Coordinates of C-alpha atoms and ligand atoms in Angstrom, one line a residue:
X56 CA -8.0 -17.7 16.9
X57 CA -10.9 -19.8 15.6
X58 CA -10.9 -23.4 17.0
X59 CA -9.8 -25.2 13.9
X60 CA -6.8 -23.1 13.1
X61 CA -3.2 -23.7 14.3
X62 CA -2.7 -21.8 17.7
X63 CA -0.3 -19.0 16.9
X64 CA 1.8 -19.2 20.1
X65 CA 3.4 -22.0 21.9
X66 CA 5.3 -20.2 24.5
X67 CA 7.9 -21.7 26.9
X68 CA 5.0 -22.4 29.2
X69 CA 3.4 -24.8 26.8
X70 CA 6.4 -27.1 26.2
X71 CA 4.6 -30.0 28.1
X72 CA 2.2 -30.2 25.1
X73 CA 3.2 -32.0 21.9
X74 CA 5.7 -30.0 19.9
X75 CA 4.3 -28.3 16.9
X76 CA 5.3 -29.5 13.5
X77 CA 7.1 -26.2 12.5
X78 CA 7.9 -23.2 14.6
X79 CA 10.3 -20.4 14.8
X80 CA 11.8 -18.2 17.6
X81 CA 11.4 -14.4 17.8
X82 CA 14.3 -12.3 19.3
X83 CA 13.8 -8.8 20.6
X84 CA 15.4 -6.3 18.3
X85 CA 16.3 -4.3 21.4
X86 CA 17.8 -6.8 23.7
X87 CA 18.3 -9.8 21.4
X88 CA 16.4 -11.9 24.0
X89 CA 13.8 -14.5 23.0
X90 CA 10.3 -13.3 22.8
X91 CA 8.8 -16.7 22.4
X92 CA 8.3 -19.4 19.9
X93 CA 5.5 -19.3 17.2
X94 CA 4.0 -22.0 15.3
X95 CA 3.6 -22.0 11.5
X96 CA 0.1 -22.5 10.0
X97 CA 0.3 -25.4 7.3
X98 CA -1.5 -25.6 4.1
X99 CA -4.5 -27.5 5.7
X100 CA -4.9 -24.7 8.3
X101 CA -4.8 -22.0 5.7
X102 CA -7.4 -23.8 3.6
X103 CA -9.7 -24.2 6.7
X104 CA -9.3 -20.5 7.4
X105 CA -10.2 -19.7 3.9
X106 CA -13.2 -21.9 4.0
X107 CA -14.5 -20.3 7.2
X108 CA -14.1 -16.8 5.5
X109 CA -15.9 -18.0 2.5
X110 CA -18.7 -19.4 4.6
X111 CA -18.9 -15.8 6.3
X112 CA -19.0 -13.8 3.1
X113 CA -22.5 -13.9 2.0
X114 CA -24.0 -12.8 5.4
X115 CA -21.1 -10.0 5.7
X116 CA -22.0 -8.8 2.1
X117 CA -25.6 -8.8 2.7
X118 CA -25.4 -6.8 5.9
X119 CA -25.0 -3.8 3.6
X120 CA -22.8 -0.9 3.7
X121 CA -24.4 0.9 6.8
X122 CA -24.5 -2.4 8.7
X123 CA -20.8 -3.0 8.0
X124 CA -19.8 0.6 8.9
X125 CA -21.6 0.2 12.3
X126 CA -19.7 -3.0 13.1
X127 CA -16.3 -1.4 12.0
X128 CA -16.9 1.8 13.9
X129 CA -16.3 -0.3 17.0
X130 CA -12.7 0.2 16.1
X131 CA -13.0 3.7 17.7
X132 CA -13.6 2.7 21.4
X133 CA -11.0 -0.1 21.0
X134 CA -8.3 2.2 19.7
X135 CA -9.2 4.9 22.4
X136 CA -9.1 2.4 25.2
X137 CA -6.0 0.6 24.2
X138 CA -4.0 3.2 22.3
X139 CA -1.0 3.2 24.8
X140 CA -0.9 -0.6 25.5
X141 CA -1.3 -1.5 21.7
X142 CA 1.6 1.0 21.0
X143 CA 3.9 -0.5 23.7
X144 CA 3.1 -4.0 22.2
X145 CA 4.1 -2.9 18.5
X146 CA 7.2 -1.1 19.9
X147 CA 8.1 -4.3 22.1
X148 CA 7.9 -6.3 18.7
X149 CA 9.7 -3.8 16.5
X150 CA 11.9 -1.7 18.7
X151 CA 10.4 1.4 17.2
X152 CA 9.8 4.5 19.3
X153 CA 6.3 4.8 21.0
X154 CA 5.5 8.0 19.2
X155 CA 6.0 6.2 15.8
X156 CA 3.8 3.3 17.0
X157 CA 1.1 5.7 17.9
X158 CA 1.2 7.9 14.8
X159 CA 2.2 5.6 12.1
X160 CA 0.4 2.4 13.1
X161 CA -2.6 3.3 15.4
X162 CA -3.7 6.8 14.3
X163 CA -3.0 5.8 10.6
X164 CA -5.5 2.9 10.7
X165 CA -8.1 5.2 12.3
X166 CA -7.5 7.8 9.6
X167 CA -8.1 5.2 6.9
X168 CA -11.2 3.8 8.5
X169 CA -12.7 7.5 9.2
X170 CA -12.1 8.2 5.4
X171 CA -13.7 4.9 4.3
X172 CA -16.7 5.2 6.5
X173 CA -17.4 8.7 5.3
X174 CA -16.9 8.2 1.6
X175 CA -17.7 4.5 0.9
X176 CA -21.5 5.3 0.2
X177 CA -20.4 7.8 -2.5
X178 CA -17.5 5.9 -4.0
X179 CA -19.1 2.4 -4.0
X180 CA -22.7 3.2 -4.5
X181 CA -24.3 2.9 -7.8
X182 CA -23.8 6.0 -10.0
X183 CA -25.6 7.0 -13.2
X184 CA -23.3 7.8 -16.2
X185 CA -24.2 9.4 -19.6
X186 CA -25.5 7.2 -22.3
X187 CA -24.4 7.9 -25.9
X188 CA -27.1 9.1 -28.3
X189 CA -26.8 5.8 -30.4
X190 CA -28.4 4.2 -27.2
X191 CA -31.1 6.9 -27.0
X192 CA -33.8 6.0 -24.5
X193 CA -31.8 3.8 -22.2
X194 CA -30.1 4.7 -18.9
X195 CA -26.6 3.7 -17.9
X196 CA -25.1 2.9 -14.3
X197 CA -21.8 1.8 -12.7
X198 CA -21.9 -0.2 -9.7
X199 CA -19.6 -2.3 -7.5
X200 CA -19.7 -5.6 -5.7
X201 CA -17.3 -7.4 -3.3
X202 CA -14.8 -9.8 -4.7
X203 CA -15.2 -12.4 -1.9
X204 CA -12.5 -13.7 0.2
X205 CA -9.4 -11.4 0.0
X206 CA -5.9 -12.8 1.1
X207 CA -3.8 -10.0 2.7
X208 CA -0.1 -10.7 3.1
X209 CA 1.8 -8.0 5.0
X210 CA 5.4 -7.2 5.9
X211 CA 7.2 -6.3 9.1
X212 CA 8.1 -2.6 8.9
X213 CA 4.7 -1.3 9.8
X214 CA 3.3 -4.6 10.9
X215 CA -0.1 -3.3 12.1
X216 CA -0.9 -0.4 9.6
X217 CA 0.1 -2.5 6.5
X218 CA -2.0 -5.5 7.5
X219 CA -5.0 -3.6 8.8
X220 CA -5.2 -0.6 6.3
X221 CA -6.0 -2.9 3.3
X222 CA -8.3 -5.2 5.4
X223 CA -10.4 -2.2 6.5
X224 CA -11.0 -1.2 2.8
X225 CA -11.8 -4.8 1.8
X226 CA -14.1 -5.3 4.8
X227 CA -16.2 -2.1 4.3
X228 CA -16.9 -3.2 0.7
X229 CA -18.4 -6.5 1.9
X230 CA -15.3 -8.9 1.5
X231 CA -14.1 -11.2 4.1
X232 CA -10.3 -11.4 4.7
X233 CA -7.6 -13.9 5.4
X234 CA -4.5 -12.1 6.8
X235 CA -1.0 -13.6 6.8
X236 CA 1.0 -11.2 8.8
X237 CA 4.9 -11.2 8.8
X238 CA 6.8 -13.8 10.7
X239 CA 9.4 -11.1 11.6
X240 CA 6.9 -9.3 13.8
X241 CA 4.6 -12.1 15.1
X242 CA 3.6 -10.2 18.3
X243 CA 1.9 -7.7 16.1
X244 CA 0.3 -10.3 14.0
X245 CA -1.4 -11.5 17.1
X246 CA -2.3 -7.9 17.9
X247 CA -3.9 -7.5 14.6
X248 CA -6.0 -10.7 15.2
X249 CA -6.9 -9.4 18.7
X250 CA -7.9 -5.9 17.3
X251 CA -10.5 -7.4 15.0
X252 CA -11.7 -9.8 17.8
X253 CA -12.3 -6.8 20.0
X254 CA -14.1 -5.0 17.2
X255 CA -16.4 -7.9 17.4
X256 CA -16.7 -9.1 13.8
X257 CA -19.0 -12.0 13.1
X258 CA -17.1 -15.4 13.0
X259 CA -15.1 -15.9 9.9
X260 CA -15.2 -12.4 8.6
X261 CA -11.5 -12.0 9.5
X262 CA -9.3 -15.0 9.8
X263 CA -5.6 -14.7 10.7
X264 CA -3.1 -17.4 9.5
X265 CA 0.2 -16.9 11.4
X266 CA 3.4 -18.3 9.9
X267 CA 6.3 -17.7 7.5
X268 CA 6.6 -17.5 3.7
X269 CA 5.3 -21.1 3.4
X270 CA 2.0 -20.0 5.0
X271 CA 1.9 -16.9 2.6
X272 CA 2.5 -19.2 -0.4
X273 CA -0.3 -21.5 0.8
X274 CA -2.6 -18.6 1.0
X275 CA -1.9 -17.6 -2.6
X276 CA -2.7 -21.2 -3.7
X277 CA -5.9 -21.4 -1.7
X278 CA -9.4 -20.6 -2.8
X279 CA -9.2 -16.9 -2.4
X280 CA -10.8 -14.3 -4.8
X281 CA -8.0 -11.8 -4.5
X282 CA -4.5 -11.4 -3.1
X283 CA -3.3 -8.0 -1.6
X284 CA 0.5 -8.2 -1.1
X285 CA 2.9 -5.8 0.6
X286 CA 6.5 -6.8 0.6
X287 CA 9.7 -7.2 -1.4
X288 CA 9.9 -7.5 -5.2
X289 CA 11.3 -11.0 -5.2
X290 CA 8.2 -12.2 -3.1
X291 CA 5.9 -10.1 -5.1
X292 CA 6.9 -11.9 -8.3
X293 CA 6.0 -15.2 -6.7
X294 CA 2.7 -14.0 -5.4
X295 CA 1.8 -12.7 -8.9
X296 CA 2.8 -15.9 -10.5
X297 CA 0.6 -17.8 -8.0
X298 CA -2.3 -15.5 -8.8
X299 CA -1.8 -15.9 -12.5
X300 CA -2.4 -19.7 -12.1
X301 CA -5.8 -19.1 -10.7
X302 CA -6.1 -16.5 -12.2
X303 CA -7.1 -14.0 -9.6
X304 CA -6.6 -10.1 -9.2
X305 CA -3.4 -9.3 -7.6
X306 CA -2.3 -6.0 -6.0
X307 CA 1.5 -5.5 -5.3
X308 CA 2.8 -2.9 -2.9
X309 CA 6.6 -3.2 -3.3
X310 CA 9.9 -1.6 -2.7
X311 CA 11.1 1.8 -3.3
X312 CA 14.3 4.1 -3.8
X313 CA 12.8 7.5 -3.3
X314 CA 14.4 10.6 -4.6
X315 CA 14.6 13.8 -2.5
X316 CA 15.5 16.6 -4.7
X317 CA 16.9 19.9 -3.1
X318 CA 16.9 22.8 -5.5
X319 CA 19.1 25.9 -5.1
X320 CA 16.2 28.0 -3.7
X321 CA 15.1 25.4 -1.1
X322 CA 14.5 26.3 2.5
X323 CA 17.8 24.4 3.4
X324 CA 17.1 24.0 7.0
X325 CA 13.6 22.5 6.5
X326 CA 14.9 20.3 3.9
X327 CA 17.8 19.1 6.0
X328 CA 15.4 18.2 8.9
X329 CA 13.1 16.5 6.4
X330 CA 15.9 14.5 4.8
X331 CA 16.8 13.2 8.2
X332 CA 13.3 12.4 9.3
X333 CA 12.3 11.0 6.1
X334 CA 15.4 8.7 5.9
X335 CA 15.5 7.7 9.6
X336 CA 11.9 7.5 10.7
X337 CA 11.2 3.8 11.5
X338 CA 15.0 3.4 11.3
X339 CA 14.9 3.8 7.6
X340 CA 12.7 0.8 7.2
X341 CA 9.9 2.7 5.3
X342 CA 9.0 1.7 1.8
X343 CA 8.9 5.5 1.1
X344 CA 12.0 6.3 3.0
X345 CA 14.3 9.0 1.6
X346 CA 16.8 6.7 -0.1
X347 CA 18.5 9.1 -2.7
X348 CA 19.2 12.7 -1.9
X349 CA 19.9 14.8 -5.0
X350 CA 21.4 18.2 -4.1
X351 CA 22.2 20.9 -6.6
X352 CA 25.8 21.7 -6.5
X353 CA 25.5 25.3 -5.4
X354 CA 23.9 24.4 -2.0
X355 CA 25.3 20.9 -1.7
X356 CA 28.0 21.6 1.0
X357 CA 25.8 23.9 3.2
X358 CA 23.0 21.3 3.0
X359 CA 25.3 18.3 3.8
X360 CA 26.6 20.2 6.8
X361 CA 23.1 20.9 8.0
X362 CA 22.1 17.3 7.6
X363 CA 25.2 16.2 9.5
X364 CA 24.4 18.6 12.4
X365 CA 20.8 17.1 12.7
X366 CA 21.9 13.5 12.4
X367 CA 24.6 14.0 15.1
X368 CA 22.0 15.4 17.5
X369 CA 19.8 12.3 17.4
X370 CA 19.6 9.7 20.2
X371 CA 19.3 6.2 19.3
X372 CA 17.9 3.4 21.7
X373 CA 14.9 1.2 22.4
X374 CA 11.4 2.4 23.1
X375 CA 11.9 2.6 26.9
X376 CA 14.7 5.1 26.3
X377 CA 12.5 7.6 24.5
X378 CA 15.0 7.7 21.7
X379 CA 14.7 9.2 18.3
X380 CA 15.9 6.3 16.4
X381 CA 15.3 2.6 17.2
X382 CA 17.1 -0.5 16.3
X383 CA 16.5 -2.3 12.9
X384 CA 13.5 -4.6 13.2
X385 CA 14.9 -7.5 11.2
X386 CA 18.5 -8.7 11.8
X387 CA 18.9 -9.9 8.1
X388 CA 18.2 -6.4 6.9
X389 CA 21.4 -5.3 8.8
X390 CA 23.7 -7.2 6.5
X391 CA 22.1 -5.4 3.5
X392 CA 23.0 -2.1 5.0
X393 CA 26.4 -3.3 5.9
X394 CA 26.9 -4.4 2.2
X395 CA 25.8 -1.2 0.7
X396 CA 28.0 0.9 2.9
X397 CA 31.1 -1.3 2.2
X398 CA 30.5 -1.1 -1.6
X399 CA 29.7 2.6 -1.4
X400 CA 33.0 3.2 0.5
X401 CA 35.0 1.1 -1.9
X402 CA 33.5 3.0 -4.8
X403 CA 34.5 6.4 -3.4
X404 CA 31.7 7.6 -1.3
X405 CA 32.6 9.3 2.0
X406 CA 31.1 8.3 5.4
X407 CA 30.4 11.6 7.2
X408 CA 28.9 10.0 10.2
X409 CA 27.7 6.5 11.4
X410 CA 28.8 3.6 9.3
X411 CA 29.3 0.7 11.5
X412 CA 27.0 -1.6 13.8
X413 CA 26.8 -0.5 17.5
X414 CA 28.4 -2.6 20.1
X415 CA 25.3 -3.4 22.1
X416 CA 22.7 -6.2 22.1
X417 CA 19.9 -6.0 19.6
X418 CA 20.0 -4.8 15.9
X419 CA 21.3 -1.3 16.4
X420 CA 22.9 0.4 13.4
X421 CA 23.6 4.2 13.7
X422 CA 22.1 6.8 11.4
X423 CA 24.7 7.0 8.7
X424 CA 25.4 9.9 6.2
X425 CA 27.2 9.4 2.9
X426 CA 28.3 11.9 0.4
X427 CA 29.7 11.3 -3.0
X428 CA 27.3 8.6 -3.9
X429 CA 27.1 7.7 -7.6
X430 CA 24.8 5.5 -9.8
X431 CA 27.1 2.6 -10.0
X432 CA 26.9 1.8 -6.3
X433 CA 24.7 -0.8 -4.8
X434 CA 23.4 1.8 -2.3
X435 CA 22.1 3.7 -5.3
X436 CA 20.6 0.9 -7.2
X437 CA 19.1 -1.3 -4.7
X438 CA 16.7 -0.6 -1.8
X439 CA 18.7 -0.3 1.4
X440 CA 15.8 -0.2 3.9
X441 CA 18.0 1.1 6.7
X442 CA 19.3 4.3 8.6
X443 CA 21.2 5.5 5.8
X444 CA 21.2 9.0 4.0
X445 CA 23.1 8.7 0.6
X446 CA 23.8 12.2 -1.0
X447 CA 24.2 12.8 -4.7
X448 CA 25.6 15.9 -6.0
X449 CA 23.8 17.2 -9.3
X450 CA 24.3 20.2 -11.5
X451 CA 20.8 21.3 -11.6
X452 CA 17.2 19.9 -11.0
X453 CA 16.8 18.6 -14.6
X454 CA 19.7 16.2 -13.8
X455 CA 18.1 15.3 -10.5
X456 CA 14.7 14.5 -12.3
X457 CA 16.5 12.5 -15.0
X458 CA 18.4 10.4 -12.4
X459 CA 15.4 10.1 -10.3
X460 CA 13.5 8.6 -13.0
X461 CA 16.2 6.3 -14.5
X462 CA 15.6 3.7 -11.9
X463 CA 13.8 0.4 -11.6
X464 CA 11.7 1.8 -8.6
X465 CA 9.1 4.6 -8.6
X466 CA 7.1 4.6 -5.3
X467 CA 7.3 8.1 -3.9
X468 CA 9.5 11.3 -4.2
X469 CA 9.9 15.0 -3.0
X470 CA 11.0 18.3 -4.2
X471 CA 12.4 21.1 -2.1
X472 CA 12.0 24.7 -3.4
X473 CA 10.5 28.0 -2.3
X474 CA 8.9 28.3 -5.7
X475 CA 5.7 26.3 -5.4
X476 CA 4.9 26.3 -9.1
X477 CA 8.3 25.1 -9.9
X478 CA 7.9 22.4 -7.3
X479 CA 4.6 21.2 -8.8
X480 CA 6.1 21.0 -12.1
X481 CA 9.2 18.9 -11.0
X482 CA 6.8 16.8 -8.8
X483 CA 4.7 16.2 -12.0
X484 CA 7.7 15.0 -13.9
X485 CA 8.6 12.4 -11.2
X486 CA 7.8 8.8 -12.3
X487 CA 6.2 7.6 -9.1
X488 CA 2.8 6.9 -7.5
X489 CA 2.9 9.8 -4.9
X490 CA 5.1 13.0 -4.7
X491 CA 5.5 15.9 -2.3
X492 CA 6.7 19.5 -2.5
X493 CA 8.5 20.7 0.5
X494 CA 7.1 17.6 2.6
X495 CA 8.1 14.0 2.9
X496 CA 6.4 10.7 3.8
X497 CA 3.1 12.3 4.7
X498 CA 1.4 11.6 1.6
X499 CA 1.0 8.1 2.8
X500 CA -0.8 9.3 5.9
X501 CA -3.4 11.3 3.9
X502 CA -6.3 8.7 3.6
X503 CA -7.7 10.4 0.5
X504 CA -4.7 10.2 -1.6
X505 CA -4.1 7.0 -3.6
X506 CA -1.0 5.1 -2.7
X507 CA 1.1 2.7 -4.7
X508 CA 4.1 2.4 -7.1
X509 CA 5.1 2.4 -10.8
X510 CA 7.7 0.1 -12.3
X511 CA 9.1 -2.4 -9.8
X512 CA 7.5 -0.5 -6.9
X513 CA 4.1 -2.3 -7.6
X514 CA 0.9 -2.7 -9.4
X515 CA -2.5 -1.1 -8.2
X516 CA -3.4 1.6 -5.8
X517 CA -4.9 1.7 -2.3
X518 CA -6.1 4.4 0.0
X519 CA -8.7 6.9 -1.0
X520 CA -11.3 6.3 -3.7
X521 CA -9.0 3.8 -5.6
X522 CA -8.4 1.9 -2.4
X523 CA -12.1 1.4 -1.8
X524 CA -12.6 0.2 -5.3
X525 CA -9.5 -1.9 -5.5
X526 CA -11.3 -4.6 -3.5
X527 CA -14.4 -4.5 -5.6
X528 CA -15.6 -6.0 -9.0
X529 CA -16.9 -3.1 -11.2
X530 CA -20.2 -3.9 -13.0
X531 CA -21.7 -1.7 -15.8
X532 CA -25.6 -1.7 -16.1
X533 CA -27.8 -0.5 -18.9
X534 CA -31.6 -0.3 -18.5
X535 CA -34.2 0.0 -21.4
X536 CA -37.9 0.6 -20.4
X537 CA -38.7 -2.5 -22.6
X538 CA -41.6 -0.9 -24.6
X539 CA -40.3 -1.6 -28.1
X540 CA -40.8 -5.1 -29.4
X541 CA -37.6 -4.8 -31.4
X542 CA -34.4 -2.6 -31.4
X543 CA -33.7 -0.7 -34.6
X544 CA -30.4 -2.2 -35.0
X545 CA -31.4 -5.9 -34.2
X546 CA -32.3 -8.4 -36.7
X547 CA -33.4 -8.5 -39.6
X548 CA -30.9 -6.7 -41.6
X549 CA -31.6 -5.4 -45.0
X550 CA -30.5 -3.0 -47.7
X551 CA -32.6 -0.1 -46.5
X552 CA -31.7 -0.5 -43.0
X553 CA -27.9 -0.6 -44.1
X554 CA -28.3 2.9 -45.6
X555 CA -29.8 4.2 -42.3
X556 CA -27.0 2.5 -40.3
X557 CA -24.4 4.1 -42.5
X558 CA -26.1 7.4 -42.0
X559 CA -26.2 6.9 -38.3
X560 CA -22.5 5.9 -38.0
X561 CA -21.3 8.9 -40.2
X562 CA -23.6 11.1 -38.1
X563 CA -22.0 9.9 -34.8
X564 CA -18.4 9.7 -36.1
X565 CA -18.7 13.1 -37.7
X566 CA -20.4 14.7 -34.6
X567 CA -23.5 15.7 -36.6
X568 CA -26.4 15.6 -34.3
X569 CA -29.1 16.5 -36.9
X570 CA -27.7 13.6 -39.3
X571 CA -27.5 11.2 -36.2
X572 CA -31.1 12.0 -35.0
X573 CA -32.5 11.7 -38.6
X574 CA -30.9 8.4 -39.2
X575 CA -32.1 7.2 -35.8
X576 CA -35.7 8.2 -36.6
X577 CA -35.6 6.3 -39.9
X578 CA -34.2 3.3 -38.3
X579 CA -37.0 3.5 -35.6
X580 CA -39.7 3.8 -38.3
X581 CA -38.2 0.9 -40.2
X582 CA -37.9 -1.4 -37.3
X583 CA -41.6 -2.1 -37.1
X584 CA -41.8 -3.3 -40.7
X585 CA -38.6 -5.4 -40.4
X586 CA -40.0 -7.0 -37.2
X587 CA -43.1 -7.9 -39.2
X588 CA -41.0 -9.5 -42.1
X589 CA -39.1 -11.6 -39.5
Ligands
NAD258 P1 9.0 -10.0 2.1 O1 8.6 -10.1 0.6 O2 10.2 -10.8 2.6 O3 7.7 -10.7 3.0 C1 6.5 -10.0 3.0 C2 5.4 -11.1 3.3 O4 5.4 -12.2 2.4 C3 5.7 -11.7 4.7 O5 4.5 -11.9 5.4 C4 6.2 -13.2 4.1 O6 6.0 -14.2 5.2 C5 5.4 -13.4 3.0 N1 5.9 -14.3 2.0 C6 7.3 -14.8 1.9 N2 7.4 -15.7 0.8 C7 6.1 -15.8 0.4 C8 5.6 -16.5 -0.7 N3 6.3 -17.4 -1.5 N4 4.3 -16.4 -1.1 C9 3.4 -15.6 -0.4 N5 3.9 -14.9 0.7 C10 5.2 -15.0 1.1 O7 9.0 -8.6 2.6 P2 9.4 -8.0 3.9 O8 10.9 -8.2 4.2 O9 8.4 -8.4 4.9 O10 9.2 -6.4 3.7 C11 10.0 -5.5 3.3 C12 9.7 -5.2 1.9 O11 8.5 -4.6 1.7 C13 10.6 -3.9 1.4 O12 11.0 -4.2 -0.1 C14 9.7 -2.8 1.3 O13 9.9 -1.7 0.6 C15 8.3 -3.3 1.0 N6 7.2 -2.6 1.5 C16 6.4 -2.0 0.5 C17 5.5 -1.3 1.0 C18 4.5 -0.4 -0.1 O14 3.4 -0.2 0.4 N7 4.9 -0.4 -1.3 C19 5.1 -1.0 2.3 C20 6.1 -1.6 3.2 C21 7.1 -2.4 2.7

């Protein structure tokens, strides 16, 4: 932490010091025991952090791309040295299996940086573009420059990856960043701060303001130049409204209700294992979780039986138990899961396995398989964000695509078929930001693929080329050698010039090169005498 911002942690041992104005307690999702008390950064603390980030911006920008890459490359030794210990800390905070902390949090951020450092020069460098014939003799370029101070607000489900991935893309482009991590996972918020400290960024290039929604709201009101938000639709609306006040650009990465479409010719065993992993990885708390499983009638019963067998073979427990499925991270999310299951049951769905909270400390809800789910149920309409697999029977894949698309969300989706061309055709028809054929979730780990949603799932893209450019202003530049004292289409106007201009316009619109060139030469010849007249 920088000296002027609010210290993030006031543990039990610091109780002799004056009590912080506002604080919250964090409980372990595995044991339910307290993991400490954390202070909330107030508006003044947020503004001070933004001022430090603004002061650091010019030098970081002027370091140049290669200089910034050299600094950010220090991520590699830090991750190599601390891979296991960082994973343990993330798992302690979230309860997720250690394997998931390593792959989906630590390996993921390295893949994003590795992509960025290899492609940023090409993606963000100045590039020449064609100049239309009406601007003959000139040269045109597109270039990018950083926005300034970027505010990043992150959620609790992948608390390191979803904070650090947008930060890395913003930083490599020359922006400085103020991060507001989720209050649900404050231990990982501290880890994100420590990670950048260990990388050794210049003072102020990364600032972290710990706290709750009030801290996030203060960040959206502060003197930032862009806000990058990942979280719920409800909060996303508030963030966008605050961004509109300034106005500043705002990228929103929001919720999902991803469709998983099983065709009659699918490899059913692979599809069943994929549905279980895609729906239950991170205990179902993934924005691109499998949340609606559409199965074609002819293979429905066999598929459901296979899914049930895989689900019932899973072990659930904390990270120290090396289980497949951990607890839910956020206690409040459990009540959404319970509400959705109760509503589905009442409206006729069948619970094939799981269905009720486990009798043990912490936030454990068992993997739950539901069949007979229909569009009138809350579990179909709303994001569940828990370890639940809802199966919907459809007559064919066309019905599945129609239902998949008739929804407020459009984040990700997958299609399961042995016919790859059919799979691609169906994937193209899905209204969402990413889609897979015979695979699930992994699109987000591919650092070169754009990530983001349509409809209520969000606005904007990150990862890949779009992700690098998301944090930049785009500038168009045109260059003339400056030899003519006047341009043919500048003042003065006149009757003769008008006739040449008409000829030029018609030549261009009609696609006639000789007419265009002829009119252009006439204009060039006329421009000298026009210039004399002026
Ligand atoms: P949330 O909206 O409750 O909180 C997200 C962040 O916003 C937190 O840091 C929170 O403190 C902050 N915040 C709260 N109120 C704020 C305000 N008024 N102004 C500014 N910031 C404020 O979301 P969550 O529960 O942490 O995350 C779960 C949601 O995130 C799910 O809907 C999930 O689908 C979505 N999500 C989306 C993606 C994606 O990439 N599309 C990824 C992960 C999670």
